[in-house]
Amino acid sequence: MGKRKKTRPVKVGPLTIGGESGISIQTMWKKPIRAVTNGLIDELEYLRTLGCDIIRFAVPDLKSAELIGEICKRNPIPVVADIHFDYRVALSCLDFPFAKIRINPGNIGERWKVREVASKAQDKGIPLRIGVNGGSLPENLAAENNPAEAMVKAAEMEMEILESVNFSDIIVSLKSSDIETTVNANQLFSSKYDLPLHLGITEAGPQITGIVKNALGISRLLSEGIGDTIRVSLSASSEDEIIAGREILIAENRYERGLNIISCPTCGRTTFDVQKFLKENRELLYSFPKRATVAVMGCPVNGPGEAKEADIGITGSGSSVILFRRGVQIARGSYEETVRRFREELDKL
């Protein structure tokens, strides 16, 4: 694992991206918003407990800017406004306490529009993310032979406009649906600049396909010390994006909280329903705030022996369920009794 490159720190609400800060996890809100309800705020709080550090909302028009601007005032997570096409929407968002504004150089328009957004963001103390997508490059770059170089050039064009008005609170993302293009673009950019990078593979596909693509691309960059914040883009729920992002960071030893969950794939010997247990206890397991290892095994063969390093584990033996800690059995009983004891032992950790 390569030493992480130190980049310029940029404040995003109460968080810092880059510098000495840890790698943050982002997702995007995926549902239509017609009103700011307590239920919506509760959902955002749940995403926070799963490990979401920053959440991005699409802001397609001025009415949406006002509505989502209200969420900023109540939301437990820093909110990013995602702007395409209309620079006036970005200007409107800057009247609300958004933590960051994301603009796409491929469709935001003329240089003077970008300068207006940057000038107002400077006055408000709100950072900007230059979000370069391989599929929506500026017209003068779309036909270039090297797509990774074209993406970096798109970012540089936007950086030059921002820096012309002395705006420096910049985060950059260079995303393609192609893993190699994404990796190459981020490697090239990182070799030239110290701006913090937001990593991800865009339009990566449904849950399994998308997780595989993102894991391959993001992990390659993280292993080289590149990347300050990530989003695992999926045609799936925001919860799945957050959990997948956490697991990538845990696997790369870049995450200081959350459970390392060991579970067996199950087979014909299984006497404990691993999938049922994981589904029923999903929220408990993925909202756990500290580093620990939990084992969920299907039978005694893959129970305390193979998972003896786990801080706490659960498995089955015939009609009984066994609870163990670091390979030593501490309880045995019915499913209901032992699962209740499991939750108590997890609390003690």
mmCIF file of C-alpha atoms in Angstrom:
data_model
loop_
_atom_site.group_PDB
_atom_site.id
_atom_site.type_symbol
_atom_site.label_atom_id
_atom_site.label_comp_id
_atom_site.label_asym_id
_atom_site.label_seq_id
_atom_site.Cartn_x
_atom_site.Cartn_y
_atom_site.Cartn_z
ATOM 1 C CA MET A 1 0.000 0.000 0.000
ATOM 2 C CA GLY A 2 1.529 3.297 -1.103
ATOM 3 C CA LYS A 3 1.881 6.231 1.223
ATOM 4 C CA ARG A 4 -1.038 8.569 0.693
ATOM 5 C CA LYS A 5 -0.184 11.708 -1.244
ATOM 6 C CA LYS A 6 -0.682 14.853 0.796
ATOM 7 C CA THR A 7 -3.027 17.215 -1.014
ATOM 8 C CA ARG A 8 -4.317 20.705 -0.369
ATOM 9 C CA PRO A 9 -6.900 20.708 2.473
ATOM 10 C CA VAL A 10 -10.354 21.985 1.516
ATOM 11 C CA LYS A 11 -13.155 22.549 4.044
ATOM 12 C CA VAL A 12 -16.505 20.975 3.141
ATOM 13 C CA GLY A 13 -18.839 22.056 5.914
ATOM 14 C CA PRO A 14 -17.346 20.710 9.155
ATOM 15 C CA LEU A 15 -15.182 18.192 7.257
ATOM 16 C CA THR A 16 -11.790 18.615 5.664
ATOM 17 C CA ILE A 17 -11.010 16.851 2.404
ATOM 18 C CA GLY A 18 -7.325 16.406 1.679
ATOM 19 C CA GLY A 19 -4.455 17.433 3.918
ATOM 20 C CA GLU A 20 -4.066 15.136 6.922
ATOM 21 C CA SER A 21 -7.753 14.124 7.022
ATOM 22 C CA GLY A 22 -9.062 10.609 6.476
ATOM 23 C CA ILE A 23 -10.752 9.444 3.296
ATOM 24 C CA SER A 24 -14.434 10.366 3.364
ATOM 25 C CA ILE A 25 -17.346 8.420 1.884
ATOM 26 C CA GLN A 26 -20.018 10.021 -0.267
ATOM 27 C CA THR A 27 -23.292 8.983 -1.822
ATOM 28 C CA MET A 28 -26.095 10.644 -3.743
ATOM 29 C CA TRP A 29 -29.761 11.051 -2.817
ATOM 30 C CA LYS A 30 -31.782 8.978 -5.286
ATOM 31 C CA LYS A 31 -35.430 9.858 -4.696
ATOM 32 C CA PRO A 32 -37.646 12.740 -5.862
ATOM 33 C CA ILE A 33 -38.071 15.451 -3.221
ATOM 34 C CA ARG A 34 -41.405 17.253 -2.947
ATOM 35 C CA ALA A 35 -41.131 18.418 0.663
ATOM 36 C CA VAL A 36 -38.608 18.454 3.491
ATOM 37 C CA THR A 37 -40.144 16.048 5.994
ATOM 38 C CA ASN A 38 -38.985 14.608 9.303
ATOM 39 C CA GLY A 39 -38.925 11.219 7.599
ATOM 40 C CA LEU A 40 -36.477 12.480 4.991
ATOM 41 C CA ILE A 41 -34.182 13.887 7.689
ATOM 42 C CA ASP A 42 -34.420 10.567 9.564
ATOM 43 C CA GLU A 43 -33.307 8.728 6.409
ATOM 44 C CA LEU A 44 -30.315 11.018 6.116
ATOM 45 C CA GLU A 45 -29.430 10.391 9.755
ATOM 46 C CA TYR A 46 -29.536 6.648 9.046
ATOM 47 C CA LEU A 47 -27.119 7.126 6.139
ATOM 48 C CA ARG A 48 -24.827 9.002 8.498
ATOM 49 C CA THR A 49 -24.806 6.108 10.970
ATOM 50 C CA LEU A 50 -23.826 3.766 8.129
ATOM 51 C CA GLY A 51 -20.763 5.906 7.436
ATOM 52 C CA CYS A 52 -21.905 8.557 4.966
ATOM 53 C CA ASP A 53 -19.747 11.662 5.402
ATOM 54 C CA ILE A 54 -21.104 13.775 2.534
ATOM 55 C CA ILE A 55 -24.301 13.540 0.479
ATOM 56 C CA ARG A 56 -24.931 15.024 -2.949
ATOM 57 C CA PHE A 57 -28.308 16.140 -4.287
ATOM 58 C CA ALA A 58 -29.144 16.770 -7.927
ATOM 59 C CA VAL A 59 -30.379 20.366 -8.223
ATOM 60 C CA PRO A 60 -31.949 20.673 -11.688
ATOM 61 C CA ASP A 61 -33.742 24.015 -11.329
ATOM 62 C CA LEU A 62 -34.259 27.077 -9.140
ATOM 63 C CA LYS A 63 -37.227 25.575 -7.302
ATOM 64 C CA SER A 64 -35.124 22.568 -6.340
ATOM 65 C CA ALA A 65 -32.368 24.875 -5.111
ATOM 66 C CA GLU A 66 -34.745 26.399 -2.571
ATOM 67 C CA LEU A 67 -36.149 23.030 -1.476
ATOM 68 C CA ILE A 68 -32.791 21.307 -1.044
ATOM 69 C CA GLY A 69 -31.382 24.480 0.469
ATOM 70 C CA GLU A 70 -33.836 23.926 3.327
ATOM 71 C CA ILE A 71 -32.448 20.411 3.803
ATOM 72 C CA CYS A 72 -29.002 21.936 4.348
ATOM 73 C CA LYS A 73 -30.309 23.696 7.449
ATOM 74 C CA ARG A 74 -31.565 20.465 9.040
ATOM 75 C CA ASN A 75 -29.344 17.763 7.618
ATOM 76 C CA PRO A 76 -26.803 15.937 9.822
ATOM 77 C CA ILE A 77 -24.498 15.414 6.799
ATOM 78 C CA PRO A 78 -22.776 18.105 4.677
ATOM 79 C CA VAL A 79 -24.839 18.611 1.496
ATOM 80 C CA VAL A 80 -23.382 19.059 -1.990
ATOM 81 C CA ALA A 81 -25.379 20.632 -4.824
ATOM 82 C CA ASP A 82 -24.925 18.845 -8.161
ATOM 83 C CA ILE A 83 -25.313 21.383 -10.975
ATOM 84 C CA HIS A 84 -25.527 20.781 -14.719
ATOM 85 C CA PHE A 85 -26.280 23.196 -17.572
ATOM 86 C CA ASP A 86 -27.661 26.235 -15.707
ATOM 87 C CA TYR A 87 -25.113 28.357 -13.823
ATOM 88 C CA ARG A 88 -27.989 30.374 -12.307
ATOM 89 C CA VAL A 89 -28.958 27.332 -10.259
ATOM 90 C CA ALA A 90 -25.436 27.261 -8.811
ATOM 91 C CA LEU A 91 -25.712 30.959 -7.956
ATOM 92 C CA SER A 92 -29.040 30.312 -6.213
ATOM 93 C CA CYS A 93 -27.605 27.397 -4.206
ATOM 94 C CA LEU A 94 -24.893 29.701 -2.909
ATOM 95 C CA ASP A 95 -27.588 31.602 -0.998
ATOM 96 C CA PHE A 96 -28.097 28.484 1.157
ATOM 97 C CA PRO A 97 -25.674 26.675 3.486
ATOM 98 C CA PHE A 98 -24.536 24.066 0.977
ATOM 99 C CA ALA A 99 -21.178 22.545 1.915
ATOM 100 C CA LYS A 100 -19.966 22.371 -1.675
ATOM 101 C CA ILE A 101 -21.124 22.980 -5.261
ATOM 102 C CA ARG A 102 -20.291 20.515 -8.027
ATOM 103 C CA ILE A 103 -20.143 21.830 -11.602
ATOM 104 C CA ASN A 104 -19.501 19.879 -14.827
ATOM 105 C CA PRO A 105 -17.058 21.608 -17.204
ATOM 106 C CA GLY A 106 -18.705 19.831 -20.135
ATOM 107 C CA ASN A 107 -22.038 21.584 -19.805
ATOM 108 C CA ILE A 108 -21.897 24.544 -17.418
ATOM 109 C CA GLY A 109 -21.328 26.995 -20.264
ATOM 110 C CA GLU A 110 -19.162 30.001 -21.061
ATOM 111 C CA ARG A 111 -16.168 31.125 -19.011
ATOM 112 C CA TRP A 112 -17.958 34.179 -17.639
ATOM 113 C CA LYS A 113 -20.628 31.938 -16.112
ATOM 114 C CA VAL A 114 -17.996 29.904 -14.273
ATOM 115 C CA ARG A 115 -16.325 33.123 -13.078
ATOM 116 C CA GLU A 116 -19.630 34.386 -11.664
ATOM 117 C CA VAL A 117 -20.146 31.150 -9.754
ATOM 118 C CA ALA A 118 -16.555 31.207 -8.469
ATOM 119 C CA SER A 119 -16.761 34.830 -7.353
ATOM 120 C CA LYS A 120 -19.925 34.244 -5.359
ATOM 121 C CA ALA A 121 -18.566 30.985 -3.913
ATOM 122 C CA GLN A 122 -15.477 32.911 -2.826
ATOM 123 C CA ASP A 123 -17.642 35.450 -1.032
ATOM 124 C CA LYS A 124 -19.663 32.704 0.676
ATOM 125 C CA GLY A 125 -16.663 30.548 1.589
ATOM 126 C CA ILE A 126 -18.078 27.517 -0.243
ATOM 127 C CA PRO A 127 -15.751 25.170 -2.198
ATOM 128 C CA LEU A 128 -16.339 23.958 -5.745
ATOM 129 C CA ARG A 129 -15.842 20.503 -7.209
ATOM 130 C CA ILE A 130 -14.830 20.320 -10.840
ATOM 131 C CA GLY A 131 -16.636 17.130 -11.825
ATOM 132 C CA VAL A 132 -15.226 15.846 -15.112
ATOM 133 C CA ASN A 133 -17.186 12.974 -16.687
ATOM 134 C CA GLY A 134 -15.712 11.036 -19.601
ATOM 135 C CA GLY A 135 -19.085 10.987 -21.338
ATOM 136 C CA SER A 136 -19.720 14.743 -21.205
ATOM 137 C CA LEU A 137 -16.439 16.431 -22.095
ATOM 138 C CA PRO A 138 -16.361 19.918 -23.626
ATOM 139 C CA GLU A 139 -16.862 19.798 -27.392
ATOM 140 C CA ASN A 140 -13.263 20.774 -28.164
ATOM 141 C CA LEU A 141 -11.977 17.749 -26.209
ATOM 142 C CA ALA A 142 -14.590 15.078 -26.925
ATOM 143 C CA ALA A 143 -12.820 13.773 -30.070
ATOM 144 C CA GLU A 144 -9.312 13.511 -28.571
ATOM 145 C CA ASN A 145 -7.591 10.151 -29.022
ATOM 146 C CA ASN A 146 -6.508 9.802 -25.378
ATOM 147 C CA PRO A 147 -9.640 10.076 -23.216
ATOM 148 C CA ALA A 148 -7.686 10.243 -19.937
ATOM 149 C CA GLU A 149 -5.618 13.184 -21.166
ATOM 150 C CA ALA A 150 -8.779 14.861 -22.465
ATOM 151 C CA MET A 151 -10.373 14.564 -19.016
ATOM 152 C CA VAL A 152 -7.361 16.149 -17.349
ATOM 153 C CA LYS A 153 -7.385 18.965 -19.914
ATOM 154 C CA ALA A 154 -11.070 19.585 -19.152
ATOM 155 C CA ALA A 155 -10.237 19.930 -15.462
ATOM 156 C CA GLU A 156 -7.310 22.223 -16.244
ATOM 157 C CA MET A 157 -9.495 24.510 -18.356
ATOM 158 C CA GLU A 158 -11.914 24.921 -15.462
ATOM 159 C CA MET A 159 -9.098 25.334 -12.922
ATOM 160 C CA GLU A 160 -7.639 28.140 -15.011
ATOM 161 C CA ILE A 161 -10.968 30.009 -14.946
ATOM 162 C CA LEU A 162 -11.334 29.582 -11.170
ATOM 163 C CA GLU A 163 -7.766 30.618 -10.483
ATOM 164 C CA SER A 164 -8.206 33.694 -12.677
ATOM 165 C CA VAL A 165 -10.507 35.055 -9.950
ATOM 166 C CA ASN A 166 -8.162 33.780 -7.190
ATOM 167 C CA PHE A 167 -10.470 30.902 -6.247
ATOM 168 C CA SER A 168 -8.510 28.028 -4.704
ATOM 169 C CA ASP A 169 -10.972 25.905 -2.684
ATOM 170 C CA ILE A 170 -11.153 23.302 -5.429
ATOM 171 C CA ILE A 171 -11.778 19.563 -5.409
ATOM 172 C CA VAL A 172 -11.523 17.585 -8.650
ATOM 173 C CA SER A 173 -13.084 14.357 -9.873
ATOM 174 C CA LEU A 174 -12.192 12.571 -13.104
ATOM 175 C CA LYS A 175 -14.666 9.764 -13.710
ATOM 176 C CA SER A 176 -15.342 7.480 -16.627
ATOM 177 C CA SER A 177 -17.396 4.310 -16.971
ATOM 178 C CA ASP A 178 -14.136 2.713 -18.155
ATOM 179 C CA ILE A 179 -11.851 1.631 -15.305
ATOM 180 C CA GLU A 180 -8.554 2.097 -17.164
ATOM 181 C CA THR A 181 -9.488 5.586 -18.364
ATOM 182 C CA THR A 182 -10.486 6.625 -14.846
ATOM 183 C CA VAL A 183 -7.285 5.258 -13.312
ATOM 184 C CA ASN A 184 -5.064 6.839 -15.967
ATOM 185 C CA ALA A 185 -6.755 10.231 -15.682
ATOM 186 C CA ASN A 186 -6.391 10.328 -11.898
ATOM 187 C CA GLN A 187 -2.780 9.147 -12.028
ATOM 188 C CA LEU A 188 -1.922 11.865 -14.542
ATOM 189 C CA PHE A 189 -3.719 14.588 -12.598
ATOM 190 C CA SER A 190 -2.191 13.530 -9.284
ATOM 191 C CA SER A 191 1.304 13.650 -10.792
ATOM 192 C CA LYS A 192 0.796 17.303 -11.749
ATOM 193 C CA TYR A 193 -1.334 18.891 -9.014
ATOM 194 C CA ASP A 194 -1.921 18.848 -5.260
ATOM 195 C CA LEU A 195 -5.693 19.370 -5.386
ATOM 196 C CA PRO A 196 -7.760 16.770 -3.484
ATOM 197 C CA LEU A 197 -9.315 14.084 -5.664
ATOM 198 C CA HIS A 198 -12.776 12.537 -5.435
ATOM 199 C CA LEU A 199 -12.640 8.964 -6.783
ATOM 200 C CA GLY A 200 -15.198 6.719 -8.422
ATOM 201 C CA ILE A 201 -16.234 4.878 -11.566
ATOM 202 C CA THR A 202 -19.268 6.612 -13.020
ATOM 203 C CA GLU A 203 -22.253 4.766 -14.537
ATOM 204 C CA ALA A 204 -20.697 1.542 -13.249
ATOM 205 C CA GLY A 205 -23.881 -0.519 -13.459
ATOM 206 C CA PRO A 206 -26.139 -2.536 -11.132
ATOM 207 C CA GLN A 207 -25.095 -3.604 -7.658
ATOM 208 C CA ILE A 208 -22.686 -6.492 -8.262
ATOM 209 C CA THR A 209 -21.266 -5.207 -11.552
ATOM 210 C CA GLY A 210 -20.863 -1.702 -10.166
ATOM 211 C CA ILE A 211 -19.194 -2.806 -6.942
ATOM 212 C CA VAL A 212 -16.668 -4.904 -8.888
ATOM 213 C CA LYS A 213 -15.786 -2.038 -11.241
ATOM 214 C CA ASN A 214 -15.525 0.515 -8.452
ATOM 215 C CA ALA A 215 -13.508 -1.793 -6.214
ATOM 216 C CA LEU A 216 -10.996 -2.447 -8.989
ATOM 217 C CA GLY A 217 -10.614 1.206 -9.981
ATOM 218 C CA ILE A 218 -10.739 2.859 -6.568
ATOM 219 C CA SER A 219 -8.476 0.277 -4.927
ATOM 220 C CA ARG A 220 -5.807 0.661 -7.598
ATOM 221 C CA LEU A 221 -5.675 4.392 -6.988
ATOM 222 C CA LEU A 222 -5.827 4.116 -3.193
ATOM 223 C CA SER A 223 -2.970 1.593 -3.252
ATOM 224 C CA GLU A 224 -0.873 4.265 -4.991
ATOM 225 C CA GLY A 225 -1.769 6.832 -2.344
ATOM 226 C CA ILE A 226 -4.178 8.691 -4.624
ATOM 227 C CA GLY A 227 -7.613 9.824 -3.429
ATOM 228 C CA ASP A 228 -9.170 11.861 -0.636
ATOM 229 C CA THR A 229 -12.871 11.006 -0.874
ATOM 230 C CA ILE A 230 -14.830 8.296 -2.713
ATOM 231 C CA ARG A 231 -18.255 7.426 -4.053
ATOM 232 C CA VAL A 232 -19.196 3.952 -5.257
ATOM 233 C CA SER A 233 -21.744 4.843 -7.945
ATOM 234 C CA LEU A 234 -24.333 2.066 -8.317
ATOM 235 C CA SER A 235 -27.732 1.487 -9.865
ATOM 236 C CA ALA A 236 -28.717 0.508 -6.340
ATOM 237 C CA SER A 237 -29.543 2.167 -3.036
ATOM 238 C CA SER A 238 -27.552 4.878 -1.297
ATOM 239 C CA GLU A 239 -27.095 2.434 1.592
ATOM 240 C CA ASP A 240 -25.374 -0.045 -0.721
ATOM 241 C CA GLU A 241 -23.083 2.681 -2.053
ATOM 242 C CA ILE A 242 -22.005 3.652 1.467
ATOM 243 C CA ILE A 243 -21.455 0.078 2.622
ATOM 244 C CA ALA A 244 -19.479 -0.770 -0.523
ATOM 245 C CA GLY A 245 -17.336 2.331 -0.033
ATOM 246 C CA ARG A 246 -16.641 1.382 3.572
ATOM 247 C CA GLU A 247 -15.672 -2.143 2.606
ATOM 248 C CA ILE A 248 -13.243 -0.887 -0.042
ATOM 249 C CA LEU A 249 -11.586 1.405 2.499
ATOM 250 C CA ILE A 250 -11.493 -1.341 5.148
ATOM 251 C CA ALA A 251 -9.918 -3.769 2.656
ATOM 252 C CA GLU A 252 -7.317 -1.112 1.798
ATOM 253 C CA ASN A 253 -6.685 -0.470 5.504
ATOM 254 C CA ARG A 254 -7.763 3.150 5.028
ATOM 255 C CA TYR A 255 -10.719 3.192 7.432
ATOM 256 C CA GLU A 256 -10.525 3.508 11.189
ATOM 257 C CA ARG A 257 -14.070 2.522 12.155
ATOM 258 C CA GLY A 258 -16.697 -0.059 11.305
ATOM 259 C CA LEU A 259 -16.866 -3.818 11.539
ATOM 260 C CA ASN A 260 -14.803 -6.233 9.528
ATOM 261 C CA ILE A 261 -17.452 -8.890 8.849
ATOM 262 C CA ILE A 262 -16.243 -12.419 8.145
ATOM 263 C CA SER A 263 -18.951 -14.785 6.917
ATOM 264 C CA CYS A 264 -18.739 -18.176 5.245
ATOM 265 C CA PRO A 265 -20.290 -18.789 1.807
ATOM 266 C CA THR A 266 -22.423 -21.651 3.259
ATOM 267 C CA CYS A 267 -22.776 -25.171 1.850
ATOM 268 C CA GLY A 268 -24.652 -28.418 2.437
ATOM 269 C CA ARG A 269 -23.312 -28.599 6.019
ATOM 270 C CA THR A 270 -24.957 -25.335 7.020
ATOM 271 C CA THR A 271 -26.999 -25.435 10.223
ATOM 272 C CA PHE A 272 -27.069 -21.660 10.844
ATOM 273 C CA ASP A 273 -28.819 -19.366 8.357
ATOM 274 C CA VAL A 274 -26.031 -16.869 7.647
ATOM 275 C CA GLN A 275 -27.990 -14.846 5.094
ATOM 276 C CA LYS A 276 -31.013 -14.526 7.368
ATOM 277 C CA PHE A 277 -28.863 -13.358 10.268
ATOM 278 C CA LEU A 278 -26.978 -10.797 8.168
ATOM 279 C CA LYS A 279 -30.228 -9.447 6.715
ATOM 280 C CA GLU A 280 -31.960 -9.159 10.097
ATOM 281 C CA ASN A 281 -28.956 -7.451 11.715
ATOM 282 C CA ARG A 282 -27.806 -5.324 8.781
ATOM 283 C CA GLU A 283 -28.455 -1.965 10.451
ATOM 284 C CA LEU A 284 -26.828 -3.028 13.726
ATOM 285 C CA LEU A 285 -23.707 -4.377 12.016
ATOM 286 C CA TYR A 286 -23.146 -1.562 9.565
ATOM 287 C CA SER A 287 -23.816 1.253 12.023
ATOM 288 C CA PHE A 288 -21.251 -0.069 14.514
ATOM 289 C CA PRO A 289 -18.908 2.885 15.176
ATOM 290 C CA LYS A 290 -15.622 1.190 16.111
ATOM 291 C CA ARG A 291 -13.127 -1.183 14.517
ATOM 292 C CA ALA A 292 -13.771 -4.830 15.371
ATOM 293 C CA THR A 293 -14.086 -8.199 13.634
ATOM 294 C CA VAL A 294 -17.321 -10.188 13.634
ATOM 295 C CA ALA A 295 -17.667 -13.719 12.281
ATOM 296 C CA VAL A 296 -20.951 -15.197 11.031
ATOM 297 C CA MET A 297 -20.470 -18.873 10.192
ATOM 298 C CA GLY A 298 -22.826 -21.562 8.913
ATOM 299 C CA CYS A 299 -21.585 -24.601 10.804
ATOM 300 C CA PRO A 300 -18.980 -25.814 13.336
ATOM 301 C CA VAL A 301 -16.460 -26.534 10.542
ATOM 302 C CA ASN A 302 -16.287 -22.816 9.758
ATOM 303 C CA GLY A 303 -17.103 -21.715 13.297
ATOM 304 C CA PRO A 304 -14.820 -20.888 16.219
ATOM 305 C CA GLY A 305 -11.791 -22.645 14.737
ATOM 306 C CA GLU A 306 -11.506 -20.828 11.407
ATOM 307 C CA ALA A 307 -12.759 -17.558 12.895
ATOM 308 C CA LYS A 308 -10.774 -17.686 16.119
ATOM 309 C CA GLU A 309 -9.406 -14.150 15.628
ATOM 310 C CA ALA A 310 -12.909 -12.618 15.611
ATOM 311 C CA ASP A 311 -13.823 -10.358 18.517
ATOM 312 C CA ILE A 312 -17.236 -11.995 18.495
ATOM 313 C CA GLY A 313 -18.791 -14.707 16.336
ATOM 314 C CA ILE A 314 -21.946 -16.723 15.895
ATOM 315 C CA THR A 315 -22.536 -20.109 14.280
ATOM 316 C CA GLY A 316 -24.747 -23.193 14.404
ATOM 317 C CA SER A 317 -24.266 -26.721 15.641
ATOM 318 C CA GLY A 318 -27.204 -28.982 14.952
ATOM 319 C CA SER A 319 -30.318 -27.350 16.378
ATOM 320 C CA SER A 320 -28.321 -25.024 18.651
ATOM 321 C CA VAL A 321 -26.683 -21.666 17.976
ATOM 322 C CA ILE A 322 -23.227 -20.988 19.418
ATOM 323 C CA LEU A 323 -21.741 -17.657 20.389
ATOM 324 C CA PHE A 324 -17.973 -17.399 20.615
ATOM 325 C CA ARG A 325 -15.325 -14.786 21.374
ATOM 326 C CA ARG A 326 -11.829 -15.211 19.919
ATOM 327 C CA GLY A 327 -12.451 -18.898 19.325
ATOM 328 C CA VAL A 328 -13.852 -19.651 22.787
ATOM 329 C CA GLN A 329 -17.527 -20.575 23.198
ATOM 330 C CA ILE A 330 -19.350 -18.208 25.567
ATOM 331 C CA ALA A 331 -22.998 -19.157 24.989
ATOM 332 C CA ARG A 332 -25.176 -21.813 23.372
ATOM 333 C CA GLY A 333 -28.933 -21.921 22.940
ATOM 334 C CA SER A 334 -31.858 -21.212 20.640
ATOM 335 C CA TYR A 335 -31.611 -18.819 17.717
ATOM 336 C CA GLU A 336 -33.580 -16.082 19.479
ATOM 337 C CA GLU A 337 -31.678 -16.366 22.768
ATOM 338 C CA THR A 338 -28.220 -16.447 21.181
ATOM 339 C CA VAL A 339 -28.896 -13.608 18.745
ATOM 340 C CA ARG A 340 -30.081 -11.479 21.678
ATOM 341 C CA ARG A 341 -26.855 -12.356 23.523
ATOM 342 C CA PHE A 342 -24.846 -11.564 20.379
ATOM 343 C CA ARG A 343 -26.308 -8.053 20.302
ATOM 344 C CA GLU A 344 -25.482 -7.572 23.988
ATOM 345 C CA GLU A 345 -21.891 -8.712 23.475
ATOM 346 C CA LEU A 346 -21.542 -6.407 20.482
ATOM 347 C CA ASP A 347 -22.692 -3.495 22.624
ATOM 348 C CA LYS A 348 -19.951 -4.340 25.141
ATOM 349 C CA LEU A 349 -17.319 -3.947 22.454
#
